[in-house]
Amino acid sequence: MSDVFDQIRKDLASHEVVLYMKGNDKFPMCGFSAAVVQILKTLNVPFKFVDVLQDAEIREGIKTFTNWPTIPQLYVKGEFVGGCDIVREMYQMGELQDLLVEKGISTSA
Amino acid sequence: MIKARIEEKLHTAFSPTYLKVKDESHLHVGHENYRPGGNSHFSVTIVSSFFCGMNRIQRHQKVYACLEEELKSGVHALRLKTLCPEEVASPEAV
């Protein structure tokens, strides 16, 4: 598991916004992943996606890493923001936009 | 019945003032984890003083921990709305 955690830490350290999701940003394979991709695209936020369907170790590893049993998972500057429900709720209340500004990430919003 | 078990576990763990569990599996027909007969996708709306003072991540983690067994044995997704009673203006607002 430590190799997987190293890989996760490396991805989180080298990208400001990371989304662990099912499928890719063009073709999400799950409605919950698609919803988060849509929000990030609406806000014009560049993000690195990790398709957990391509790697069973990452798929299980990220759940343990975050203590969060479901995908998608959104990280900003290495910090876990939430899954689909939380991201959607934060977006609707404008809190996600505030968080991104606070973290120094440019958005179109 | 998984829905009843989820309700019972949440009642025991959080003594909610409001709880609604819905089987939404039918909304996910064709999804990789959809199974005929439902019981794979649920939505949970829960109001409990247990959540007061916790952030959203902590609240969801508590619910996930409570339902760990179900999540490992076939429940694929939980749509969660977790509220502290003070955050609810009226019961209709949930």
CSV table of C-alpha atoms in Angstrom, one decimal:
chain,number,residue,atom,x,y,z
A,1,MET,CA,0.0,0.0,0.0
A,2,SER,CA,2.9,2.4,0.7
A,3,ASP,CA,3.8,2.5,-3.0
A,4,VAL,CA,0.3,3.5,-3.8
A,5,PHE,CA,0.3,6.2,-1.2
A,6,ASP,CA,3.6,7.5,-2.6
A,7,GLN,CA,2.0,7.7,-6.0
A,8,ILE,CA,-1.0,9.6,-4.6
A,9,ARG,CA,1.2,12.0,-2.6
A,10,LYS,CA,3.2,12.6,-5.8
A,11,ASP,CA,0.1,13.4,-7.8
A,12,LEU,CA,-1.3,15.7,-5.1
A,13,ALA,CA,2.0,17.5,-4.8
A,14,SER,CA,2.5,18.1,-8.5
A,15,HIS,CA,-1.0,19.3,-9.4
A,16,GLU,CA,-3.0,22.0,-7.8
A,17,VAL,CA,-6.4,20.4,-8.5
A,18,VAL,CA,-6.7,16.6,-8.7
A,19,LEU,CA,-9.9,14.6,-9.3
A,20,TYR,CA,-9.9,10.9,-8.7
A,21,MET,CA,-12.8,9.7,-10.9
A,22,LYS,CA,-14.2,6.9,-13.0
A,23,GLY,CA,-13.4,7.4,-16.7
A,24,ASN,CA,-11.8,10.5,-18.1
A,25,ASP,CA,-12.7,14.2,-18.3
A,26,LYS,CA,-14.2,13.6,-21.8
A,27,PHE,CA,-16.0,10.4,-21.0
A,28,PRO,CA,-16.8,10.1,-17.3
A,29,MET,CA,-18.0,6.5,-16.5
A,30,CYS,CA,-20.2,7.4,-13.6
A,31,GLY,CA,-22.8,10.2,-13.0
A,32,PHE,CA,-21.2,11.3,-9.8
A,33,SER,CA,-17.8,11.7,-11.5
A,34,ALA,CA,-19.5,13.5,-14.4
A,35,ALA,CA,-21.1,16.0,-12.1
A,36,VAL,CA,-17.8,17.1,-10.5
A,37,VAL,CA,-16.1,17.3,-13.9
A,38,GLN,CA,-19.0,19.5,-15.1
A,39,ILE,CA,-18.6,21.8,-12.2
A,40,LEU,CA,-14.8,22.2,-12.7
A,41,LYS,CA,-15.3,22.8,-16.4
A,42,THR,CA,-18.0,25.4,-15.7
A,43,LEU,CA,-15.6,27.2,-13.3
A,44,ASN,CA,-12.8,26.9,-15.9
A,45,VAL,CA,-10.5,25.2,-13.4
A,46,PRO,CA,-7.7,23.2,-15.0
A,47,PHE,CA,-7.4,19.9,-13.2
A,48,LYS,CA,-5.5,16.6,-13.3
A,49,PHE,CA,-7.7,13.6,-13.4
A,50,VAL,CA,-6.8,10.1,-12.3
A,51,ASP,CA,-9.0,7.4,-13.7
A,52,VAL,CA,-9.3,4.8,-11.0
A,53,LEU,CA,-10.8,2.3,-13.3
A,54,GLN,CA,-7.4,2.0,-15.0
A,55,ASP,CA,-5.7,1.1,-11.7
A,56,ALA,CA,-7.2,-1.2,-9.1
A,57,GLU,CA,-4.5,-0.3,-6.5
A,58,ILE,CA,-5.2,3.4,-6.8
A,59,ARG,CA,-8.9,2.7,-6.7
A,60,GLU,CA,-8.6,1.0,-3.3
A,61,GLY,CA,-5.6,3.1,-2.2
A,62,ILE,CA,-7.3,6.4,-2.5
A,63,LYS,CA,-10.2,5.2,-0.4
A,64,THR,CA,-7.9,4.2,2.5
A,65,PHE,CA,-5.7,7.3,2.0
A,66,THR,CA,-8.6,9.7,2.5
A,67,ASN,CA,-10.7,7.4,4.7
A,68,TRP,CA,-13.5,8.0,2.2
A,69,PRO,CA,-15.1,4.9,0.6
A,70,THR,CA,-16.4,6.4,-2.6
A,71,ILE,CA,-15.3,7.9,-5.9
A,72,PRO,CA,-15.1,10.7,-7.0
A,73,GLN,CA,-12.7,12.6,-4.7
A,74,LEU,CA,-11.6,16.1,-5.2
A,75,TYR,CA,-8.3,17.6,-3.9
A,76,VAL,CA,-7.2,21.2,-4.0
A,77,LYS,CA,-3.6,21.9,-3.1
A,78,GLY,CA,-3.2,18.5,-1.6
A,79,GLU,CA,-6.2,19.0,0.7
A,80,PHE,CA,-9.3,16.7,0.4
A,81,VAL,CA,-12.4,18.9,-0.5
A,82,GLY,CA,-15.0,16.2,-0.7
A,83,GLY,CA,-17.0,13.8,-2.9
A,84,CYS,CA,-19.7,14.6,-5.3
A,85,ASP,CA,-22.4,15.7,-2.8
A,86,ILE,CA,-20.1,18.1,-0.9
A,87,VAL,CA,-18.5,19.6,-4.1
A,88,ARG,CA,-22.0,20.1,-5.5
A,89,GLU,CA,-23.3,21.7,-2.3
A,90,MET,CA,-20.2,23.9,-2.0
A,91,TYR,CA,-20.6,25.0,-5.7
A,92,GLN,CA,-24.2,25.9,-5.3
A,93,MET,CA,-23.5,28.0,-2.2
A,94,GLY,CA,-20.5,29.7,-3.8
A,95,GLU,CA,-18.1,28.1,-1.2
A,96,LEU,CA,-16.1,26.1,-3.8
A,97,GLN,CA,-15.4,29.3,-5.8
A,98,ASP,CA,-14.3,31.0,-2.5
A,99,LEU,CA,-12.0,28.1,-1.6
A,100,LEU,CA,-10.4,28.1,-5.1
A,101,VAL,CA,-9.7,31.9,-4.8
A,102,GLU,CA,-8.4,31.4,-1.3
A,103,LYS,CA,-6.0,28.8,-2.5
A,104,GLY,CA,-4.9,31.0,-5.3
A,105,ILE,CA,-6.4,29.0,-8.2
A,106,SER,CA,-7.8,31.1,-11.0
A,107,THR,CA,-11.4,30.4,-12.1
A,108,SER,CA,-13.7,32.2,-14.6
A,109,ALA,CA,-16.3,32.6,-11.9
B,1,MET,CA,-34.1,-5.4,3.3
B,2,ILE,CA,-31.1,-3.2,3.0
B,3,LYS,CA,-33.1,0.1,3.3
B,4,ALA,CA,-34.6,-0.9,6.6
B,5,ARG,CA,-31.2,-1.9,7.9
B,6,ILE,CA,-29.7,1.4,6.9
B,7,GLU,CA,-32.5,3.2,8.7
B,8,GLU,CA,-32.1,1.2,11.8
B,9,LYS,CA,-28.3,1.7,11.9
B,10,LEU,CA,-28.6,5.4,11.4
B,11,HIS,CA,-31.3,5.7,14.0
B,12,THR,CA,-29.2,3.9,16.5
B,13,ALA,CA,-26.0,5.8,15.8
B,14,PHE,CA,-27.3,9.3,15.4
B,15,SER,CA,-30.8,9.6,17.1
B,16,PRO,CA,-31.9,11.8,14.2
B,17,THR,CA,-34.7,14.3,14.4
B,18,TYR,CA,-35.3,13.6,10.8
B,19,LEU,CA,-34.3,10.7,8.6
B,20,LYS,CA,-35.2,9.8,5.0
B,21,VAL,CA,-33.6,6.9,3.2
B,22,LYS,CA,-34.5,6.4,-0.5
B,23,ASP,CA,-33.5,3.6,-2.8
B,24,GLU,CA,-32.5,5.4,-6.0
B,25,SER,CA,-31.0,2.4,-7.8
B,26,HIS,CA,-33.5,2.8,-10.6
B,27,LEU,CA,-31.9,6.1,-11.6
B,28,HIS,CA,-28.7,4.2,-12.3
B,29,VAL,CA,-29.9,1.5,-14.8
B,30,GLY,CA,-27.0,0.5,-17.0
B,31,HIS,CA,-24.3,1.7,-14.6
B,32,GLU,CA,-21.5,-0.8,-13.8
B,33,ASN,CA,-22.8,-1.4,-10.3
B,34,TYR,CA,-26.5,-1.5,-11.1
B,35,ARG,CA,-28.2,-4.7,-10.3
B,36,PRO,CA,-31.8,-5.7,-11.1
B,37,GLY,CA,-33.9,-5.3,-7.9
B,38,GLY,CA,-32.3,-2.2,-6.6
B,39,ASN,CA,-30.5,-1.9,-3.3
B,40,SER,CA,-27.3,-0.4,-4.9
B,41,HIS,CA,-27.8,3.3,-4.8
B,42,PHE,CA,-29.4,5.2,-1.9
B,43,SER,CA,-29.9,8.7,-0.8
B,44,VAL,CA,-29.9,9.6,2.9
B,45,THR,CA,-31.1,12.9,4.3
B,46,ILE,CA,-30.4,13.0,8.1
B,47,VAL,CA,-30.8,15.8,10.7
B,48,SER,CA,-29.1,15.1,14.0
B,49,SER,CA,-27.5,17.2,16.7
B,50,PHE,CA,-24.6,14.7,16.4
B,51,PHE,CA,-23.4,16.7,13.4
B,52,CYS,CA,-23.3,20.1,15.0
B,53,GLY,CA,-19.8,21.5,15.0
B,54,MET,CA,-18.5,19.1,12.4
B,55,ASN,CA,-17.6,20.1,8.9
B,56,ARG,CA,-19.1,18.3,5.9
B,57,ILE,CA,-16.3,15.9,5.4
B,58,GLN,CA,-16.4,14.7,9.0
B,59,ARG,CA,-20.2,14.3,8.9
B,60,HIS,CA,-20.1,12.2,5.8
B,61,GLN,CA,-17.2,10.1,7.2
B,62,LYS,CA,-19.3,9.3,10.3
B,63,VAL,CA,-22.2,8.1,8.1
B,64,TYR,CA,-19.9,6.1,5.9
B,65,ALA,CA,-18.3,4.5,9.0
B,66,CYS,CA,-21.7,3.6,10.4
B,67,LEU,CA,-22.7,1.9,7.1
B,68,GLU,CA,-19.3,0.4,6.3
B,69,GLU,CA,-20.6,-3.1,6.2
B,70,GLU,CA,-23.4,-2.2,3.7
B,71,LEU,CA,-20.9,-0.2,1.5
B,72,LYS,CA,-18.7,-3.3,1.4
B,73,SER,CA,-21.5,-5.7,0.6
B,74,GLY,CA,-23.3,-4.2,-2.4
B,75,VAL,CA,-24.3,-0.6,-1.6
B,76,HIS,CA,-22.5,1.2,-4.3
B,77,ALA,CA,-23.4,4.8,-3.7
B,78,LEU,CA,-24.9,7.0,-1.0
B,79,ARG,CA,-26.1,10.5,-1.8
B,80,LEU,CA,-25.8,12.3,1.6
B,81,LYS,CA,-27.3,15.3,3.1
B,82,THR,CA,-26.2,15.7,6.7
B,83,LEU,CA,-27.6,18.6,8.7
B,84,CYS,CA,-27.5,19.9,12.2
B,85,PRO,CA,-31.0,20.8,13.5
B,86,GLU,CA,-30.0,24.5,13.7
B,87,GLU,CA,-29.3,24.5,10.0
B,88,VAL,CA,-32.9,23.5,9.2
B,89,ALA,CA,-35.4,26.4,9.2
B,90,SER,CA,-38.4,24.1,9.3
B,91,PRO,CA,-39.0,20.4,8.8
B,92,GLU,CA,-40.3,21.2,5.3
B,93,ALA,CA,-37.0,22.8,4.4
B,94,VAL,CA,-35.1,19.5,4.6
